[in-house]
Short mmCIF file of C-alpha atoms in Angstrom, two decimals:
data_model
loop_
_atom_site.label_atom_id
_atom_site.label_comp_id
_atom_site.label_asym_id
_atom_site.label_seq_id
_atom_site.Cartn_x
_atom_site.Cartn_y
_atom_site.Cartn_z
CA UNK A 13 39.19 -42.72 -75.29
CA UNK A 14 36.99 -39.58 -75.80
CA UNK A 15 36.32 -36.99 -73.24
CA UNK A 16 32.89 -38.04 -72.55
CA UNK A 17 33.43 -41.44 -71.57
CA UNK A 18 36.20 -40.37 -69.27
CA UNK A 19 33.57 -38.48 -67.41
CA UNK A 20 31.53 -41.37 -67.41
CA UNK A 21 33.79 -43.59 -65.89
CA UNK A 22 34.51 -41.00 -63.37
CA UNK A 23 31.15 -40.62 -62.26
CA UNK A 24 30.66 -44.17 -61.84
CA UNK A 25 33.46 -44.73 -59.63
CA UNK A 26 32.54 -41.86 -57.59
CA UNK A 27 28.91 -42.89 -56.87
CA UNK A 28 29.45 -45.16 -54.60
CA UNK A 29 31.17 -42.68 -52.08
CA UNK A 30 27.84 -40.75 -52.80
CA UNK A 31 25.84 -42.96 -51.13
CA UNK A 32 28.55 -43.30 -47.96
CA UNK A 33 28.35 -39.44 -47.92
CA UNK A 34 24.47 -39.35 -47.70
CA UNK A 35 24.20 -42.38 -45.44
CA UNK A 36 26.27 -40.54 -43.60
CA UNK A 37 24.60 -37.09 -43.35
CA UNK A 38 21.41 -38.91 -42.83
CA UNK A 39 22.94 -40.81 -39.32
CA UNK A 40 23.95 -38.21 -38.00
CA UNK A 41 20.74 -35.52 -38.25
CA UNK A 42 18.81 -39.04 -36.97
CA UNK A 43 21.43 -39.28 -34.22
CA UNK A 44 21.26 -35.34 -33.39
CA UNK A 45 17.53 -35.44 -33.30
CA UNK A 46 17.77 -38.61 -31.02
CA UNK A 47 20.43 -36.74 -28.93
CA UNK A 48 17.91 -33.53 -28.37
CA UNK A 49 14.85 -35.82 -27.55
CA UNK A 50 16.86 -37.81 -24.88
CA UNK A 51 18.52 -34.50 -23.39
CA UNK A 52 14.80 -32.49 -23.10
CA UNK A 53 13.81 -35.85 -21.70
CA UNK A 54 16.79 -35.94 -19.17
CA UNK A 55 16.16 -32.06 -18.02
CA UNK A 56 12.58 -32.96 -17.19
CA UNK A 57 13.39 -35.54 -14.96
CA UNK A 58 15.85 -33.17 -12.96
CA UNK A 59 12.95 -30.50 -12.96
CA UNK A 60 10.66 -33.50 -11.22
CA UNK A 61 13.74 -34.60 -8.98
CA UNK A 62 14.38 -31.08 -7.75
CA UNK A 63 17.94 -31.75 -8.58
CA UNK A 64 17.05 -28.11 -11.09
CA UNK A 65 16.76 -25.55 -8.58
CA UNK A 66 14.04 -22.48 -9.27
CA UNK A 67 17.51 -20.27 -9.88
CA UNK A 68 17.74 -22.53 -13.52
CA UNK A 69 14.19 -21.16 -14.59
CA UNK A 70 14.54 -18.90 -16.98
CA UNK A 71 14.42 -14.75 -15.79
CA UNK A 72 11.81 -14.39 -18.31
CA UNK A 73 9.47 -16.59 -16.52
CA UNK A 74 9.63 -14.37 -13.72
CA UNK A 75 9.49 -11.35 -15.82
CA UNK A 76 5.94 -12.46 -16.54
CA UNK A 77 4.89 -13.51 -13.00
CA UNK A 78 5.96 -10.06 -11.81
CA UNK A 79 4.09 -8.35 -14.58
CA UNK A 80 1.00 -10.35 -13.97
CA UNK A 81 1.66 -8.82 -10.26
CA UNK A 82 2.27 -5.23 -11.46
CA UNK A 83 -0.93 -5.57 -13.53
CA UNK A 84 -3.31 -6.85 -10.71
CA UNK A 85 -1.99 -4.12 -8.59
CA UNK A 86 -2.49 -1.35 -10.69
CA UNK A 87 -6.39 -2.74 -11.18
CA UNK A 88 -6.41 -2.38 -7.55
CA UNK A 89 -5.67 1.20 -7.66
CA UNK A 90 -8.07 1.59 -10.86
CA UNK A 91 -11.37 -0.10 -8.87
CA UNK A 92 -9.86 0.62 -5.13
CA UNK A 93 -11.78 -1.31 -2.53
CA UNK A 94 -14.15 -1.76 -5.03
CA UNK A 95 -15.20 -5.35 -3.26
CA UNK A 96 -15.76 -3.56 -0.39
CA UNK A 97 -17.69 -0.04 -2.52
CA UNK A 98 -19.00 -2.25 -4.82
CA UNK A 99 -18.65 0.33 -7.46
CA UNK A 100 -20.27 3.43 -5.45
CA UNK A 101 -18.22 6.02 -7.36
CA UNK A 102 -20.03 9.24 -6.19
CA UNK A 103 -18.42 12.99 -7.23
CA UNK A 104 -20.54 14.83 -5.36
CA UNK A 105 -20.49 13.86 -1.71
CA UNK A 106 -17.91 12.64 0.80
CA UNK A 107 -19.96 9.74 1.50
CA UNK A 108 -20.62 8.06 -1.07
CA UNK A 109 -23.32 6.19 0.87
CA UNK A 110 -25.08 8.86 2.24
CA UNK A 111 -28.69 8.07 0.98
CA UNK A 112 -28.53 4.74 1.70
CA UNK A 113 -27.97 2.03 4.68
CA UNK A 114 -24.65 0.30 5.15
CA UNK A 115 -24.24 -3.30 5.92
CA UNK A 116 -20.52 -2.82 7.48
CA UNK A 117 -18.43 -6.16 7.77
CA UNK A 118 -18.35 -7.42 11.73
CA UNK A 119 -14.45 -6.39 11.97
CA UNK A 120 -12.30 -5.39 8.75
CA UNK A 121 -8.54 -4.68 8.81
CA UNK A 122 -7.11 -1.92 7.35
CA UNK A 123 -3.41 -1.86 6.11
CA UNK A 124 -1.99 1.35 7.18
CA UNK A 125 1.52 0.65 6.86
CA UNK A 126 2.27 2.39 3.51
CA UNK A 127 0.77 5.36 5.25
CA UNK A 128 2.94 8.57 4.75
CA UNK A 129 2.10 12.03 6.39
CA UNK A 130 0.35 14.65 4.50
CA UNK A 131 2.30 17.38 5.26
CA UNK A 132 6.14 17.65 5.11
CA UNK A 133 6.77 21.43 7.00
CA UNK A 134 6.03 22.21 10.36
CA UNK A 135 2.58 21.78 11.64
CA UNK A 136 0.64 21.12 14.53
CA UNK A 137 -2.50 19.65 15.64
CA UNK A 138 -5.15 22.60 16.16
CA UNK A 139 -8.38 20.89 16.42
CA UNK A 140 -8.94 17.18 16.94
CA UNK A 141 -11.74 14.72 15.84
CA UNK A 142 -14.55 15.58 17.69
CA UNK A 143 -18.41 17.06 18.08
CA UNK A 144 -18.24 20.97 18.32
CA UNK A 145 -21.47 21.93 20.03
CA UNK A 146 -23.89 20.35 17.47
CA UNK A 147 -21.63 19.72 14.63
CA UNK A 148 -19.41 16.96 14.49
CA UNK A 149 -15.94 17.98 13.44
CA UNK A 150 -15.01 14.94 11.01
CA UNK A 151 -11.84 15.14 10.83
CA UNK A 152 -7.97 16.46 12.55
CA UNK A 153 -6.98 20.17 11.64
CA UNK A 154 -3.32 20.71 10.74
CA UNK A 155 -1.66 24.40 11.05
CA UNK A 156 0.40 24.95 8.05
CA UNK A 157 1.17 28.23 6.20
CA UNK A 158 -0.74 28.55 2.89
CA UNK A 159 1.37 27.25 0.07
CA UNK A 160 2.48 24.26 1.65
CA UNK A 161 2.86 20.98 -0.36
CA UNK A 162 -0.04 18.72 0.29
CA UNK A 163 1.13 15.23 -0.39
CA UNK A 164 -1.58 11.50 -0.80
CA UNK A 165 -1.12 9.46 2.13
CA UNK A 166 -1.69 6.30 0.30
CA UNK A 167 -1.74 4.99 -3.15
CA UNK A 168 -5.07 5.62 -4.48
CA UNK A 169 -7.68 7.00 -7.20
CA UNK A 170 -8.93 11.01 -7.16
CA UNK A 171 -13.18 10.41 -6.59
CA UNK A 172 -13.73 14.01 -5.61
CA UNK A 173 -11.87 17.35 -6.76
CA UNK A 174 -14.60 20.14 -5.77
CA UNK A 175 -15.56 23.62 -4.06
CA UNK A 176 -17.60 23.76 -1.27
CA UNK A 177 -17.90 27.51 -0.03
CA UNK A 178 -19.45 27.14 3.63
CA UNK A 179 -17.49 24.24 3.91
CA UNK A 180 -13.94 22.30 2.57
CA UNK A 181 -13.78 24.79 0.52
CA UNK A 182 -10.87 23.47 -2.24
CA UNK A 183 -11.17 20.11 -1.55
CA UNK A 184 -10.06 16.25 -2.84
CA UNK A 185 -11.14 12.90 -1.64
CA UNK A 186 -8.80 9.97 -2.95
CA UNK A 187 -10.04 5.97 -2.02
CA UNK A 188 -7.36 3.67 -1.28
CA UNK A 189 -6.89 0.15 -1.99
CA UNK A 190 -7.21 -0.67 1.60
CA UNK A 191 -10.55 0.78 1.66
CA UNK A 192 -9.88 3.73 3.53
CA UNK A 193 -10.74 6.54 1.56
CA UNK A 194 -9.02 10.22 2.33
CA UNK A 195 -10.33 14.04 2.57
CA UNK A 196 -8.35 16.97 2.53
CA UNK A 197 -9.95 20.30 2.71
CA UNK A 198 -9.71 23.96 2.79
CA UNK A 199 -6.91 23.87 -0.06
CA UNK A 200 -5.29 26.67 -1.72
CA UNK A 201 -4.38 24.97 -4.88
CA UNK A 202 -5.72 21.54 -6.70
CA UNK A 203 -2.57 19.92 -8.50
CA UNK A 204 -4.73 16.22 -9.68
CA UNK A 205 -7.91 15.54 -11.31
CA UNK A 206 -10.66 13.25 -10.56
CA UNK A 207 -10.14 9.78 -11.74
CA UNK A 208 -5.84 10.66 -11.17
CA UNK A 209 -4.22 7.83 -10.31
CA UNK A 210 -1.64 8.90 -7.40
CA UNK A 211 0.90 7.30 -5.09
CA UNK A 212 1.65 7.90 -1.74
CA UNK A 213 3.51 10.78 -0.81
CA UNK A 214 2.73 12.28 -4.57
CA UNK A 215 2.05 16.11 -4.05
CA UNK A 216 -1.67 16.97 -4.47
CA UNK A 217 -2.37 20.07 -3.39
CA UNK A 218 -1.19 23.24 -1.82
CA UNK A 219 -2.20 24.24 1.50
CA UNK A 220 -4.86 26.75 2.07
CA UNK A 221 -7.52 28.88 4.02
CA UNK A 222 -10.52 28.40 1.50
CA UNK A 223 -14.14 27.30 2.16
CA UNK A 224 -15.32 27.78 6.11
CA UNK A 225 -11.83 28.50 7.65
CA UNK A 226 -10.92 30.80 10.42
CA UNK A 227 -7.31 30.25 9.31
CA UNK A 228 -4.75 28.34 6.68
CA UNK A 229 -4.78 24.43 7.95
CA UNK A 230 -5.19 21.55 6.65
CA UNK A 231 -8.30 19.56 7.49
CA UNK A 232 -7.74 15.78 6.62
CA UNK A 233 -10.10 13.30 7.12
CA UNK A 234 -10.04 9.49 7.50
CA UNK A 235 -13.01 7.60 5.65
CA UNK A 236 -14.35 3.82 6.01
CA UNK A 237 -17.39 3.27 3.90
CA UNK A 238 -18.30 6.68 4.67
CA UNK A 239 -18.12 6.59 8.05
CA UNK A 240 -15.36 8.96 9.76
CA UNK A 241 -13.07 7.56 11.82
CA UNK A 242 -10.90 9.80 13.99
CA UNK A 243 -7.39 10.11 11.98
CA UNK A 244 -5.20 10.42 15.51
CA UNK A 245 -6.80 6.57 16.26
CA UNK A 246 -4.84 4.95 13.35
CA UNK A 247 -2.00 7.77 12.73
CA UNK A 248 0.95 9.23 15.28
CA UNK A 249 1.56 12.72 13.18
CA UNK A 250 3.48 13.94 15.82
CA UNK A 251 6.29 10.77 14.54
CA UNK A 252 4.63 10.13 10.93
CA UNK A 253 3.64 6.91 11.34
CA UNK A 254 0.61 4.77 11.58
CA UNK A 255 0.37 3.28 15.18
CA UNK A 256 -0.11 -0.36 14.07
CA UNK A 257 0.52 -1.70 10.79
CA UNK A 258 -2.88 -2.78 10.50
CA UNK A 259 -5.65 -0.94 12.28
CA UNK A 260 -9.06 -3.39 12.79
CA UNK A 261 -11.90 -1.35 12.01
CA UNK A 262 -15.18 -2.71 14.03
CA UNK A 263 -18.75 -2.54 12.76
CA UNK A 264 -20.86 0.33 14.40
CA UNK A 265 -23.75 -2.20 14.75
CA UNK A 266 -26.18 0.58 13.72
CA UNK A 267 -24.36 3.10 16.49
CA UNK A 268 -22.29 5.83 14.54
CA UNK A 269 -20.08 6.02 18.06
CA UNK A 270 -18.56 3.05 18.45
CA UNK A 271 -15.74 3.52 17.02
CA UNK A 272 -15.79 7.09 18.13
CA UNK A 273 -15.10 5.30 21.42
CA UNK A 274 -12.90 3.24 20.21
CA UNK A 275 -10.85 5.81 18.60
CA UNK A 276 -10.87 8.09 22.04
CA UNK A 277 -9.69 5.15 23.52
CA UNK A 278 -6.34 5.39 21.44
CA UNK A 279 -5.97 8.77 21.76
CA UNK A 280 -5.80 8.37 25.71
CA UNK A 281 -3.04 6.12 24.88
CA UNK A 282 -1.33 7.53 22.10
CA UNK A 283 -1.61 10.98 21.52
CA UNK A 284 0.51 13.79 23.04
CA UNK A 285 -0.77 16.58 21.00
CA UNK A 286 -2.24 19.61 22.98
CA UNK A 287 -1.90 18.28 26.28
CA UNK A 288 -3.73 21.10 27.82
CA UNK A 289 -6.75 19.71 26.43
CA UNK A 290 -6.98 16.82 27.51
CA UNK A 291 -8.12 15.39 31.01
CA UNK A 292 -4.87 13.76 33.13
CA UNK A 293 -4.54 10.59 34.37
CA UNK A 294 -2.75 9.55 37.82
CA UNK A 295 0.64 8.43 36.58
CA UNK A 296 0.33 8.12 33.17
CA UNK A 297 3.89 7.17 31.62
CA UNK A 298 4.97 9.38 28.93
CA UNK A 299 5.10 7.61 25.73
CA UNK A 300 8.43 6.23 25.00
CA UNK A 301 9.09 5.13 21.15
CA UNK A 302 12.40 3.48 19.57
CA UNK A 303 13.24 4.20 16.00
CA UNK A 304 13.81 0.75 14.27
CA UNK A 305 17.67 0.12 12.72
CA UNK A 306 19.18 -2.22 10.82
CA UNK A 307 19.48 -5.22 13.08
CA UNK A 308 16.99 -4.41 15.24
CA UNK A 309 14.74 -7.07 16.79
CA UNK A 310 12.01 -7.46 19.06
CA UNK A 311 14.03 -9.24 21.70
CA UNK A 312 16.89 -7.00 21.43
CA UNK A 313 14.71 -3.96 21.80
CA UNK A 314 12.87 -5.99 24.66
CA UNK A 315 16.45 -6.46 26.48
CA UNK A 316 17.16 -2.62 25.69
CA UNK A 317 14.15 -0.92 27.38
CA UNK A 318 13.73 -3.85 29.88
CA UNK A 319 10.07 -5.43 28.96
CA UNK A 320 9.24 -8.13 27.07
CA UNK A 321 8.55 -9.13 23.60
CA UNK A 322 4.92 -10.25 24.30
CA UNK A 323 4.28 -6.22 26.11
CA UNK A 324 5.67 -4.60 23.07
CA UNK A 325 3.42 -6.82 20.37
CA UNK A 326 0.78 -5.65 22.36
CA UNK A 327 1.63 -2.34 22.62
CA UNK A 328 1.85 -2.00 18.87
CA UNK A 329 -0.85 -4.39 17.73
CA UNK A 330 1.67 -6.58 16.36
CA UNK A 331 3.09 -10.24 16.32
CA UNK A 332 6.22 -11.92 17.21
CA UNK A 333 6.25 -12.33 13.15
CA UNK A 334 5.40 -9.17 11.99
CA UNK A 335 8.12 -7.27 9.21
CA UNK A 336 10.37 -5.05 11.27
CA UNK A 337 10.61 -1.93 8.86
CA UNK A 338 13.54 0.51 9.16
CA UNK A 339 12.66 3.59 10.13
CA UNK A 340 9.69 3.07 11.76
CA UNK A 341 8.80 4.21 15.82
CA UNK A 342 7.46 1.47 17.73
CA UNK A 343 6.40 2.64 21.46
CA UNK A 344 8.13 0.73 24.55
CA UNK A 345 6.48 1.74 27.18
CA UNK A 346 3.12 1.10 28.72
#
């Protein structure tokens, strides 16, 4: 028998376990795709019976929704306000409306809460919000040595960096997301540029005496479509915190002094700053604040300072539901 028909016979007895093999191999890919359709088939159904909680979803899903977050906010700070502006992006004056008519919304609120103070040395209030013979004084005057770190108050965009000589002298105005929009004047030292994108608390400036000054201060304004609204209304400086959260700004109705009034109003019940100045009244209470810690809650502090939870929402513009945020001063006393 020759070689060649050895290997014939050899194939020919192996071919049929050939064809076992591939039947075989072919079974099981059909029974693995089979398997991998019935288990996608079997995770859906757990999705729709909530018996997958959101903790099986994979991270990168909410990678992506806090991205899409991240990238709405920062559009926020690149337009600020700008539904409220709509696009009035002026370089050259403080009001950005001041050549035309304003239609202000009936009542607007205005999230202060990210609000951090200006200044980080010692300072006090030398001249308040006010008219000064026949000029209005715009804004509340902070004594601070030149040199000073200026810091933003909120997240926001650089509109103005100028030099006005009989008046802010160095000066910045920065519009916030929550439509306030933010002056600080008589600088010694500009440290952003217009169209800067900044964050609260970021240093700005440096302190100064420049422009119409009798002294080094800090004059820092408080903006609202242009109008001014008097910075000790929605700011304690004396504690560094805004006195509400959220301060509700009210249309002026064509009368520039309503919330003037409005603003005095809060200073007769907030302010202790230069007490000399201002008029007394029969048995005012001096204002009493507690410094929120870990823990804390409303009725606890209620128990503490013997008043009630309803009396210190009210107190503080606040509700029953409202974030308790470490750190803060909330007054407890009325």
């Amino acid at each position: 028998m020759t070689v060649k028909t050895v290997l014939s016979l050899c194939c020919i007895s192996l071919f049929p376990l050939y064809l076992e093999a591939q039947e075989i191999i072919i079974n099981k890919n059909t029974n693995s795709a089979a398997s991998t359709e019935s288990m996608d088939r079997h995770v859906s159904k757990l999705m729709a019976d909530k018996v997958v909680t959101k903790e099986d979803i994979p991270i990168q899903k909410l990678i992506e929704i806090n991205e899409k977050a991240a990238l709405l906010y920062r559009e926020s700070l690149l337009f600020p306000a700008d539904e409220l502006y709509d696009s009035h992006w002026d370089r050259k004056n403080v009001n950005p409306f001041k050549k035309e008519t304003i239609d202000f919304p009936e009542t607007y609120d205005i999230d202060c809460s990210s609000f951090v103070l200006p200044l980080t040395g010692t300072f006090k209030v030398t001249s308040k919000y006010g008219r000064r013979g026949r000029r209005m004084h715009s804004g509340t005057d902070l004594s601070i040595p030149t040199g000073d770190t200026v810091r933003a108050a909120f997240d926001g965009r650089v509109r103005i960096r100028d030099f006005e000589r009989r008046g802010y002298g160095n000066y910045l105005v920065i519009r916030h997301p929550n439509g306030l929009e933010t002056v600080y004047g008589h600088l010694s030292k500009l440290m952003v540029n217009e169209d800067d994108i900044v964050r609260a608390g970021d240093p700005i400036a440096l302190s100064g005496n420049t422009g119409r000054s009798t002294g080094s201060h800090l004059h820092f304004e408080t903006r609202f479509l242009g109008l001014a609204l008097d910075p000790q209304a929605l700011f304690d400086f004396e504690n560094g915190v805004p006195h509400n959260d959220v301060y509700v700004f009210h249309s002026p109705k064509g009368n520039a002094e309503i919330n003037n009034m409005l603003a005095a109003e809060t200073i007769a019940k907030y302010s202790s700053f230069n007490k000399e100045e201002e008029t007394p009244v029969a048995n005012a209470p001096e204002p009493v604040y507690h410094k929120l810690r870990a823990g804390d809650t409303l009725g606890g502090i209620a128990v503490k300072y013997g008043t009630t939870v309803g009396k210190l929402c009210k107190l503080n513009g606040i509700k029953q539901t409202t974030i308790l945020h470490i750190g803060r001063k909330i007054r407890v006393n009325g």
